[in-house]
PDB file of N, CA and C in Angstrom:
ATOM      1  N   MET R 937     231.896-149.144  -8.687  1.00 63.00           N
ATOM      2  CA  MET R 937     231.998-150.580  -8.672  1.00 63.00           C
ATOM      3  C   MET R 937     231.476-151.134  -7.343  1.00 63.00           C
ATOM      4  N   LYS R 938     231.849-150.498  -6.238  1.00 64.00           N
ATOM      5  CA  LYS R 938     231.392-150.979  -4.931  1.00 64.00           C
ATOM      6  C   LYS R 938     229.882-150.847  -4.793  1.00 64.00           C
ATOM      7  N   HIS R 939     229.314-149.730  -5.260  1.00 69.00           N
ATOM      8  CA  HIS R 939     227.862-149.553  -5.187  1.00 69.00           C
ATOM      9  C   HIS R 939     227.140-150.617  -6.013  1.00 69.00           C
ATOM     10  N   PHE R 940     227.677-150.938  -7.176  1.00 67.00           N
ATOM     11  CA  PHE R 940     227.094-151.972  -8.029  1.00 67.00           C
ATOM     12  C   PHE R 940     227.143-153.324  -7.332  1.00 67.00           C
ATOM     13  N   ALA R 941     228.276-153.639  -6.713  1.00 65.00           N
ATOM     14  CA  ALA R 941     228.418-154.926  -6.021  1.00 65.00           C
ATOM     15  C   ALA R 941     227.464-155.025  -4.841  1.00 65.00           C
ATOM     16  N   ASP R 942     227.209-153.908  -4.164  1.00 70.00           N
ATOM     17  CA  ASP R 942     226.302-153.912  -3.017  1.00 70.00           C
ATOM     18  C   ASP R 942     224.844-154.088  -3.421  1.00 70.00           C
ATOM     19  N   ARG R 943     224.458-153.615  -4.590  1.00 69.00           N
ATOM     20  CA  ARG R 943     223.055-153.631  -5.003  1.00 69.00           C
ATOM     21  C   ARG R 943     222.640-154.891  -5.740  1.00 69.00           C
ATOM     22  N   SER R 944     223.545-155.644  -6.221  1.00 71.00           N
ATOM     23  CA  SER R 944     223.167-156.783  -7.053  1.00 71.00           C
ATOM     24  C   SER R 944     223.714-158.086  -6.471  1.00 71.00           C
ATOM     25  N   HIS R 945     223.535-159.145  -7.199  1.00 81.00           N
ATOM     26  CA  HIS R 945     224.011-160.464  -6.775  1.00 81.00           C
ATOM     27  C   HIS R 945     225.326-160.818  -7.445  1.00 81.00           C
ATOM     28  N   VAL R 946     226.073-159.803  -7.852  1.00 80.00           N
ATOM     29  CA  VAL R 946     227.321-160.027  -8.558  1.00 80.00           C
ATOM     30  C   VAL R 946     228.303-160.840  -7.725  1.00 80.00           C
ATOM     31  N   LEU R 947     228.467-160.484  -6.458  1.00 82.00           N
ATOM     32  CA  LEU R 947     229.441-161.206  -5.632  1.00 82.00           C
ATOM     33  C   LEU R 947     229.033-162.656  -5.390  1.00 82.00           C
ATOM     34  N   GLU R 948     227.733-162.921  -5.262  1.00 85.00           N
ATOM     35  CA  GLU R 948     227.290-164.314  -5.111  1.00 85.00           C
ATOM     36  C   GLU R 948     227.577-165.114  -6.380  1.00 85.00           C
ATOM     37  N   ILE R 949     227.378-164.483  -7.527  1.00 86.00           N
ATOM     38  CA  ILE R 949     227.661-165.145  -8.808  1.00 86.00           C
ATOM     39  C   ILE R 949     229.160-165.424  -8.922  1.00 86.00           C
ATOM     40  N   ILE R 950     229.985-164.440  -8.560  1.00 86.00           N
ATOM     41  CA  ILE R 950     231.435-164.626  -8.611  1.00 86.00           C
ATOM     42  C   ILE R 950     231.870-165.732  -7.654  1.00 86.00           C
ATOM     43  N   ASP R 951     231.326-165.750  -6.440  1.00 87.00           N
ATOM     44  CA  ASP R 951     231.667-166.799  -5.469  1.00 87.00           C
ATOM     45  C   ASP R 951     231.339-168.180  -6.015  1.00 87.00           C
ATOM     46  N   LYS R 952     230.188-168.321  -6.642  1.00 90.00           N
ATOM     47  CA  LYS R 952     229.773-169.605  -7.223  1.00 90.00           C
ATOM     48  C   LYS R 952     230.712-170.013  -8.356  1.00 90.00           C
ATOM     49  N   MET R 953     231.059-169.054  -9.206  1.00 91.00           N
ATOM     50  CA  MET R 953     231.965-169.352 -10.320  1.00 91.00           C
ATOM     51  C   MET R 953     233.342-169.782  -9.815  1.00 91.00           C
ATOM     52  N   LEU R 954     233.870-169.077  -8.819  1.00 90.00           N
ATOM     53  CA  LEU R 954     235.177-169.433  -8.270  1.00 90.00           C
ATOM     54  C   LEU R 954     235.146-170.807  -7.620  1.00 90.00           C
ATOM     55  N   ALA R 955     234.077-171.109  -6.890  1.00 89.00           N
ATOM     56  CA  ALA R 955     233.943-172.434  -6.266  1.00 89.00           C
ATOM     57  C   ALA R 955     233.907-173.531  -7.322  1.00 89.00           C
ATOM     58  N   ASP R 956     233.196-173.318  -8.417  1.00 91.00           N
ATOM     59  CA  ASP R 956     233.146-174.303  -9.500  1.00 91.00           C
ATOM     60  C   ASP R 956     234.516-174.513 -10.133  1.00 91.00           C
ATOM     61  N   ILE R 957     235.263-173.418 -10.329  1.00 89.00           N
ATOM     62  CA  ILE R 957     236.607-173.520 -10.911  1.00 89.00           C
ATOM     63  C   ILE R 957     237.518-174.327  -9.996  1.00 89.00           C
ATOM     64  N   ILE R 958     237.463-174.052  -8.706  1.00 88.00           N
ATOM     65  CA  ILE R 958     238.314-174.770  -7.749  1.00 88.00           C
ATOM     66  C   ILE R 958     237.946-176.243  -7.699  1.00 88.00           C
ATOM     67  N   GLN R 959     236.651-176.563  -7.677  1.00 88.00           N
ATOM     68  CA  GLN R 959     236.226-177.969  -7.647  1.00 88.00           C
ATOM     69  C   GLN R 959     236.694-178.717  -8.881  1.00 88.00           C
ATOM     70  N   GLN R 960     236.696-178.053 -10.023  1.00 89.00           N
ATOM     71  CA  GLN R 960     237.062-178.723 -11.262  1.00 89.00           C
ATOM     72  C   GLN R 960     238.577-178.846 -11.444  1.00 89.00           C
ATOM     73  N   PHE R 961     239.318-177.791 -11.124  1.00 88.00           N
ATOM     74  CA  PHE R 961     240.738-177.769 -11.458  1.00 88.00           C
ATOM     75  C   PHE R 961     241.693-177.942 -10.278  1.00 88.00           C
ATOM     76  N   ALA R 962     241.248-177.693  -9.055  1.00 87.00           N
ATOM     77  CA  ALA R 962     242.143-177.815  -7.899  1.00 87.00           C
ATOM     78  C   ALA R 962     241.381-178.306  -6.671  1.00 87.00           C
ATOM     79  N   PRO R 963     240.737-179.474  -6.763  1.00 86.00           N
ATOM     80  CA  PRO R 963     239.904-179.936  -5.649  1.00 86.00           C
ATOM     81  C   PRO R 963     240.687-180.283  -4.386  1.00 86.00           C
ATOM     82  N   ASN R 964     241.981-180.569  -4.501  1.00 87.00           N
ATOM     83  CA  ASN R 964     242.774-180.978  -3.348  1.00 87.00           C
ATOM     84  C   ASN R 964     243.681-179.868  -2.818  1.00 87.00           C
ATOM     85  N   ALA R 965     243.435-178.653  -3.226  1.00 84.00           N
ATOM     86  CA  ALA R 965     244.270-177.525  -2.784  1.00 84.00           C
ATOM     87  C   ALA R 965     244.138-177.331  -1.282  1.00 84.00           C
ATOM     88  N   GLU R 966     245.267-177.101  -0.633  1.00 84.00           N
ATOM     89  CA  GLU R 966     245.277-176.936   0.819  1.00 84.00           C
ATOM     90  C   GLU R 966     245.846-175.603   1.264  1.00 84.00           C
ATOM     91  N   GLU R 967     246.605-174.926   0.410  1.00 89.00           N
ATOM     92  CA  GLU R 967     247.244-173.676   0.800  1.00 89.00           C
ATOM     93  C   GLU R 967     246.698-172.520  -0.025  1.00 89.00           C
ATOM     94  N   ALA R 968     246.489-171.408   0.665  1.00 86.00           N
ATOM     95  CA  ALA R 968     246.004-170.204  -0.009  1.00 86.00           C
ATOM     96  C   ALA R 968     246.655-168.986   0.627  1.00 86.00           C
ATOM     97  N   THR R 969     246.673-167.922  -0.106  1.00 87.00           N
ATOM     98  CA  THR R 969     247.192-166.658   0.397  1.00 87.00           C
ATOM     99  C   THR R 969     246.234-165.547  -0.009  1.00 87.00           C
ATOM    100  N   LEU R 970     246.312-164.424   0.689  1.00 89.00           N
ATOM    101  CA  LEU R 970     245.433-163.322   0.328  1.00 89.00           C
ATOM    102  C   LEU R 970     246.184-162.010   0.330  1.00 89.00           C
ATOM    103  N   ASP R 971     245.656-161.085  -0.446  1.00 89.00           N
ATOM    104  CA  ASP R 971     246.196-159.737  -0.498  1.00 89.00           C
ATOM    105  C   ASP R 971     245.083-158.802  -0.928  1.00 89.00           C
ATOM    106  N   SER R 972     245.286-157.528  -0.671  1.00 88.00           N
ATOM    107  CA  SER R 972     244.294-156.513  -1.010  1.00 88.00           C
ATOM    108  C   SER R 972     244.966-155.379  -1.753  1.00 88.00           C
ATOM    109  N   THR R 973     244.173-154.699  -2.545  1.00 86.00           N
ATOM    110  CA  THR R 973     244.652-153.517  -3.247  1.00 86.00           C
ATOM    111  C   THR R 973     243.533-152.497  -3.336  1.00 86.00           C
ATOM    112  N   GLY R 974     243.910-151.247  -3.349  1.00 82.00           N
ATOM    113  CA  GLY R 974     242.929-150.178  -3.476  1.00 82.00           C
ATOM    114  C   GLY R 974     242.853-149.691  -4.904  1.00 82.00           C
ATOM    115  N   MET R 975     241.669-149.310  -5.312  1.00 81.00           N
ATOM    116  CA  MET R 975     241.463-148.806  -6.668  1.00 81.00           C
ATOM    117  C   MET R 975     240.851-147.410  -6.580  1.00 81.00           C
ATOM    118  N   GLU R 976     241.495-146.458  -7.216  1.00 75.00           N
ATOM    119  CA  GLU R 976     241.013-145.093  -7.203  1.00 75.00           C
ATOM    120  C   GLU R 976     240.732-144.639  -8.627  1.00 75.00           C
ATOM    121  N   ASN R 977     239.931-143.602  -8.747  1.00 72.00           N
ATOM    122  CA  ASN R 977     239.621-143.079 -10.082  1.00 72.00           C
ATOM    123  C   ASN R 977     240.509-141.889 -10.427  1.00 72.00           C
ATOM    124  N   SER R 978     241.639-141.772  -9.764  1.00 70.00           N
ATOM    125  CA  SER R 978     242.582-140.687  -9.995  1.00 70.00           C
ATOM    126  C   SER R 978     243.886-141.255 -10.536  1.00 70.00           C
ATOM    127  N   SER R 979     244.592-140.459 -11.311  1.00 71.00           N
ATOM    128  CA  SER R 979     245.886-140.911 -11.815  1.00 71.00           C
ATOM    129  C   SER R 979     247.005-140.643 -10.809  1.00 71.00           C
ATOM    130  N   MET R 980     246.704-139.943  -9.724  1.00 69.00           N
ATOM    131  CA  MET R 980     247.687-139.632  -8.696  1.00 69.00           C
ATOM    132  C   MET R 980     247.886-140.859  -7.797  1.00 69.00           C
ATOM    133  N   SER R 981     249.134-141.266  -7.606  1.00 70.00           N
ATOM    134  CA  SER R 981     249.395-142.415  -6.752  1.00 70.00           C
ATOM    135  C   SER R 981     249.177-142.051  -5.288  1.00 70.00           C
ATOM    136  N   ALA R 982     248.922-143.055  -4.465  1.00 67.00           N
ATOM    137  CA  ALA R 982     248.735-142.827  -3.032  1.00 67.00           C
ATOM    138  C   ALA R 982     250.008-142.265  -2.415  1.00 67.00           C
ATOM    139  N   HIS R 983     251.161-142.722  -2.880  1.00 70.00           N
ATOM    140  CA  HIS R 983     252.438-142.226  -2.369  1.00 70.00           C
ATOM    141  C   HIS R 983     252.575-140.728  -2.670  1.00 70.00           C
ATOM    142  N   TYR R 984     252.302-140.315  -3.900  1.00 76.00           N
ATOM    143  CA  TYR R 984     252.408-138.902  -4.265  1.00 76.00           C
ATOM    144  C   TYR R 984     251.386-138.067  -3.499  1.00 76.00           C
ATOM    145  N   ARG R 985     250.186-138.589  -3.362  1.00 72.00           N
ATOM    146  CA  ARG R 985     249.139-137.862  -2.637  1.00 72.00           C
ATOM    147  C   ARG R 985     249.574-137.607  -1.189  1.00 72.00           C
ATOM    148  N   THR R 986     250.147-138.613  -0.544  1.00 74.00           N
ATOM    149  CA  THR R 986     250.602-138.469   0.837  1.00 74.00           C
ATOM    150  C   THR R 986     251.736-137.450   0.936  1.00 74.00           C
ATOM    151  N   ARG R 987     252.679-137.513   0.029  1.00 79.00           N
ATOM    152  CA  ARG R 987     253.815-136.578   0.053  1.00 79.00           C
ATOM    153  C   ARG R 987     253.392-135.153  -0.251  1.00 79.00           C
ATOM    154  N   SER R 988     252.333-134.970  -1.030  1.00 80.00           N
ATOM    155  CA  SER R 988     251.878-133.617  -1.366  1.00 80.00           C
ATOM    156  C   SER R 988     250.970-133.035  -0.285  1.00 80.00           C
ATOM    157  N   GLY R 989     250.688-133.825   0.769  1.00 76.00           N
ATOM    158  CA  GLY R 989     249.905-133.329   1.890  1.00 76.00           C
ATOM    159  C   GLY R 989     248.406-133.491   1.730  1.00 76.00           C
ATOM    160  N   LYS R 990     247.970-134.155   0.691  1.00 72.00           N
ATOM    161  CA  LYS R 990     246.537-134.369   0.480  1.00 72.00           C
ATOM    162  C   LYS R 990     246.083-135.612   1.231  1.00 72.00           C
ATOM    163  N   ALA R 991     244.911-135.540   1.788  1.00 69.00           N
ATOM    164  CA  ALA R 991     244.375-136.668   2.558  1.00 69.00           C
ATOM    165  C   ALA R 991     243.897-137.769   1.625  1.00 69.00           C
ATOM    166  N   CYS R 992     244.056-139.003   2.073  1.00 65.00           N
ATOM    167  CA  CYS R 992     243.567-140.151   1.320  1.00 65.00           C
ATOM    168  C   CYS R 992     242.075-140.297   1.580  1.00 65.00           C
ATOM    169  N   LYS R 993     241.307-140.352   0.522  1.00 72.00           N
ATOM    170  CA  LYS R 993     239.855-140.464   0.646  1.00 72.00           C
ATOM    171  C   LYS R 993     239.439-141.929   0.585  1.00 72.00           C
ATOM    172  N   LYS R 994     238.159-142.120   0.635  1.00 78.00           N
ATOM    173  CA  LYS R 994     237.580-143.454   0.522  1.00 78.00           C
ATOM    174  C   LYS R 994     237.805-143.985  -0.903  1.00 78.00           C
ATOM    175  N   TYR R 995     238.133-145.255  -1.014  1.00 81.00           N
ATOM    176  CA  TYR R 995     238.330-145.886  -2.310  1.00 81.00           C
ATOM    177  C   TYR R 995     237.838-147.323  -2.253  1.00 81.00           C
ATOM    178  N   VAL R 996     237.665-147.934  -3.395  1.00 85.00           N
ATOM    179  CA  VAL R 996     237.244-149.328  -3.476  1.00 85.00           C
ATOM    180  C   VAL R 996     238.453-150.209  -3.199  1.00 85.00           C
ATOM    181  N   LYS R 997     238.266-151.180  -2.313  1.00 87.00           N
ATOM    182  CA  LYS R 997     239.335-152.090  -1.939  1.00 87.00           C
ATOM    183  C   LYS R 997     238.942-153.511  -2.344  1.00 87.00           C
ATOM    184  N   LEU R 998     239.795-154.159  -3.123  1.00 89.00           N
ATOM    185  CA  LEU R 998     239.567-155.533  -3.548  1.00 89.00           C
ATOM    186  C   LEU R 998     240.502-156.449  -2.765  1.00 89.00           C
ATOM    187  N   SER R 999     239.940-157.439  -2.115  1.00 91.00           N
ATOM    188  CA  SER R 999     240.718-158.444  -1.394  1.00 91.00           C
ATOM    189  C   SER R 999     240.493-159.775  -2.091  1.00 91.00           C
ATOM    190  N   LEU R1000     241.584-160.458  -2.416  1.00 91.00           N
ATOM    191  CA  LEU R1000     241.505-161.685  -3.196  1.00 91.00           C
ATOM    192  C   LEU R1000     242.290-162.789  -2.513  1.00 91.00           C
ATOM    193  N   CYS R1001     241.703-163.971  -2.486  1.00 91.00           N
ATOM    194  CA  CYS R1001     242.366-165.161  -1.982  1.00 91.00           C
ATOM    195  C   CYS R1001     242.769-166.006  -3.190  1.00 91.00           C
ATOM    196  N   VAL R1002     244.031-166.426  -3.222  1.00 91.00           N
ATOM    197  CA  VAL R1002     244.572-167.181  -4.355  1.00 91.00           C
ATOM    198  C   VAL R1002     245.175-168.483  -3.845  1.00 91.00           C
ATOM    199  N   LEU R1003     244.963-169.555  -4.585  1.00 90.00           N
ATOM    200  CA  LEU R1003     245.538-170.852  -4.214  1.00 90.00           C
ATOM    201  C   LEU R1003     247.025-170.866  -4.530  1.00 90.00           C
ATOM    202  N   VAL R1004     247.822-171.276  -3.548  1.00 90.00           N
ATOM    203  CA  VAL R1004     249.266-171.342  -3.717  1.00 90.00           C
ATOM    204  C   VAL R1004     249.586-172.474  -4.685  1.00 90.00           C
ATOM    205  N   GLY R1005     250.470-172.230  -5.607  1.00 86.00           N
ATOM    206  CA  GLY R1005     250.878-173.251  -6.567  1.00 86.00           C
ATOM    207  C   GLY R1005     250.160-173.136  -7.892  1.00 86.00           C
ATOM    208  N   SER R1006     248.851-172.967  -7.873  1.00 89.00           N
ATOM    209  CA  SER R1006     248.102-172.900  -9.128  1.00 89.00           C
ATOM    210  C   SER R1006     247.730-171.480  -9.525  1.00 89.00           C
ATOM    211  N   MET R1007     247.735-170.561  -8.547  1.00 89.00           N
ATOM    212  CA  MET R1007     247.355-169.163  -8.751  1.00 89.00           C
ATOM    213  C   MET R1007     245.886-168.996  -9.167  1.00 89.00           C
ATOM    214  N   PHE R1008     245.055-169.996  -8.876  1.00 90.00           N
ATOM    215  CA  PHE R1008     243.625-169.868  -9.128  1.00 90.00           C
ATOM    216  C   PHE R1008     243.007-168.959  -8.074  1.00 90.00           C
ATOM    217  N   PRO R1009     242.161-168.029  -8.469  1.00 90.00           N
ATOM    218  CA  PRO R1009     241.456-167.220  -7.466  1.00 90.00           C
ATOM    219  C   PRO R1009     240.434-168.092  -6.751  1.00 90.00           C
ATOM    220  N   ALA R1010     240.349-167.935  -5.426  1.00 90.00           N
ATOM    221  CA  ALA R1010     239.449-168.768  -4.645  1.00 90.00           C
ATOM    222  C   ALA R1010     238.385-167.968  -3.907  1.00 90.00           C
ATOM    223  N   GLY R1011     238.549-166.671  -3.798  1.00 90.00           N
ATOM    224  CA  GLY R1011     237.571-165.849  -3.099  1.00 90.00           C
ATOM    225  C   GLY R1011     237.834-164.377  -3.339  1.00 90.00           C
ATOM    226  N   LEU R1012     236.777-163.572  -3.218  1.00 90.00           N
ATOM    227  CA  LEU R1012     236.864-162.138  -3.472  1.00 90.00           C
ATOM    228  C   LEU R1012     235.960-161.393  -2.501  1.00 90.00           C
ATOM    229  N   VAL R1013     236.478-160.315  -1.925  1.00 89.00           N
ATOM    230  CA  VAL R1013     235.689-159.420  -1.075  1.00 89.00           C
ATOM    231  C   VAL R1013     235.923-158.000  -1.585  1.00 89.00           C
ATOM    232  N   VAL R1014     234.843-157.261  -1.764  1.00 87.00           N
ATOM    233  CA  VAL R1014     234.917-155.866  -2.191  1.00 87.00           C
ATOM    234  C   VAL R1014     234.439-155.004  -1.032  1.00 87.00           C
ATOM    235  N   SER R1015     235.249-154.013  -0.650  1.00 86.00           N
ATOM    236  CA  SER R1015     234.899-153.149   0.479  1.00 86.00           C
ATOM    237  C   SER R1015     235.408-151.743   0.212  1.00 86.00           C
ATOM    238  N   TRP R1016     235.170-150.872   1.178  1.00 85.00           N
ATOM    239  CA  TRP R1016     235.691-149.507   1.110  1.00 85.00           C
ATOM    240  C   TRP R1016     236.986-149.415   1.892  1.00 85.00           C
ATOM    241  N   GLY R1017     237.968-148.680   1.400  1.00 80.00           N
ATOM    242  CA  GLY R1017     239.221-148.447   2.099  1.00 80.00           C
ATOM    243  C   GLY R1017     239.302-146.995   2.489  1.00 80.00           C
ATOM    244  N   PRO R1018     240.276-146.581   3.226  1.00 80.00           N
ATOM    245  CA  PRO R1018     241.428-147.364   3.677  1.00 80.00           C
ATOM    246  C   PRO R1018     241.184-148.067   5.007  1.00 80.00           C
ATOM    247  N   PHE R1019     241.535-149.319   5.062  1.00 82.00           N
ATOM    248  CA  PHE R1019     241.481-150.121   6.271  1.00 82.00           C
ATOM    249  C   PHE R1019     242.560-151.181   6.183  1.00 82.00           C
ATOM    250  N   ASN R1020     242.920-151.745   7.307  1.00 84.00           N
ATOM    251  CA  ASN R1020     243.883-152.821   7.367  1.00 84.00           C
ATOM    252  C   ASN R1020     243.304-154.066   6.690  1.00 84.00           C
ATOM    253  N   ASP R1021     244.165-154.864   6.064  1.00 84.00           N
ATOM    254  CA  ASP R1021     243.727-156.080   5.372  1.00 84.00           C
ATOM    255  C   ASP R1021     243.088-157.094   6.309  1.00 84.00           C
ATOM    256  N   LYS R1022     243.382-157.027   7.598  1.00 86.00           N
ATOM    257  CA  LYS R1022     242.821-157.976   8.564  1.00 86.00           C
ATOM    258  C   LYS R1022     241.305-157.904   8.604  1.00 86.00           C
ATOM    259  N   ARG R1023     240.749-156.765   8.264  1.00 87.00           N
ATOM    260  CA  ARG R1023     239.291-156.577   8.310  1.00 87.00           C
ATOM    261  C   ARG R1023     238.571-157.520   7.344  1.00 87.00           C
ATOM    262  N   GLU R1024     239.163-157.784   6.207  1.00 88.00           N
ATOM    263  CA  GLU R1024     238.543-158.658   5.204  1.00 88.00           C
ATOM    264  C   GLU R1024     239.017-160.106   5.279  1.00 88.00           C
ATOM    265  N   ALA R1025     240.012-160.397   6.118  1.00 87.00           N
ATOM    266  CA  ALA R1025     240.606-161.734   6.138  1.00 87.00           C
ATOM    267  C   ALA R1025     239.604-162.830   6.504  1.00 87.00           C
ATOM    268  N   ARG R1026     238.865-162.652   7.586  1.00 87.00           N
ATOM    269  CA  ARG R1026     237.917-163.705   7.999  1.00 87.00           C
ATOM    270  C   ARG R1026     236.803-163.938   6.980  1.00 87.00           C
ATOM    271  N   PRO R1027     236.137-162.876   6.496  1.00 87.00           N
ATOM    272  CA  PRO R1027     235.098-163.123   5.482  1.00 87.00           C
ATOM    273  C   PRO R1027     235.660-163.761   4.215  1.00 87.00           C
ATOM    274  N   LEU R1028     236.887-163.393   3.865  1.00 88.00           N
ATOM    275  CA  LEU R1028     237.492-163.937   2.655  1.00 88.00           C
ATOM    276  C   LEU R1028     237.813-165.418   2.829  1.00 88.00           C
ATOM    277  N   PHE R1029     238.412-165.799   3.940  1.00 82.00           N
ATOM    278  CA  PHE R1029     238.699-167.215   4.181  1.00 82.00           C
ATOM    279  C   PHE R1029     237.416-168.023   4.370  1.00 82.00           C
ATOM    280  N   ALA R1030     236.377-167.409   4.927  1.00 84.00           N
ATOM    281  CA  ALA R1030     235.089-168.108   5.063  1.00 84.00           C
ATOM    282  C   ALA R1030     234.498-168.426   3.693  1.00 84.00           C
ATOM    283  N   LYS R1031     234.649-167.508   2.751  1.00 82.00           N
ATOM    284  CA  LYS R1031     234.171-167.767   1.393  1.00 82.00           C
ATOM    285  C   LYS R1031     234.982-168.840   0.700  1.00 82.00           C
ATOM    286  N   THR R1032     236.271-168.904   1.011  1.00 79.00           N
ATOM    287  CA  THR R1032     237.173-169.830   0.324  1.00 79.00           C
ATOM    288  C   THR R1032     236.939-171.268   0.764  1.00 79.00           C
ATOM    289  N   LYS R1033     236.760-171.495   2.064  1.00 66.00           N
ATOM    290  CA  LYS R1033     236.455-172.821   2.618  1.00 66.00           C
ATOM    291  C   LYS R1033     237.456-173.898   2.217  1.00 66.00           C
ATOM    292  N   LEU R1034     238.719-173.618   2.416  1.00 55.00           N
ATOM    293  CA  LEU R1034     239.740-174.636   2.113  1.00 55.00           C
ATOM    294  C   LEU R1034     239.945-175.540   3.303  1.00 55.00           C
TER     295      LEU R1034
END
């Protein structure tokens, strides 16, 4: 998924779609929050992997900005993990432009 996002204009298309949704349904939104999650192609949880002594490898990390109150998505950043969420915070808020 990350390789696909890097090679194409998918993220620009998603950014445009999210901006259009916000302009139409929540033009006066002032508050937003963000969170990130990692996606792996294994059925083993990160908690179990850590307890079993296996190292955490690189995975796709999705960071999403959501408008408070309406739960509309306002921005998306796709990156490689593991990293702290602060790494994606500035680019994500820059895309959101609230």
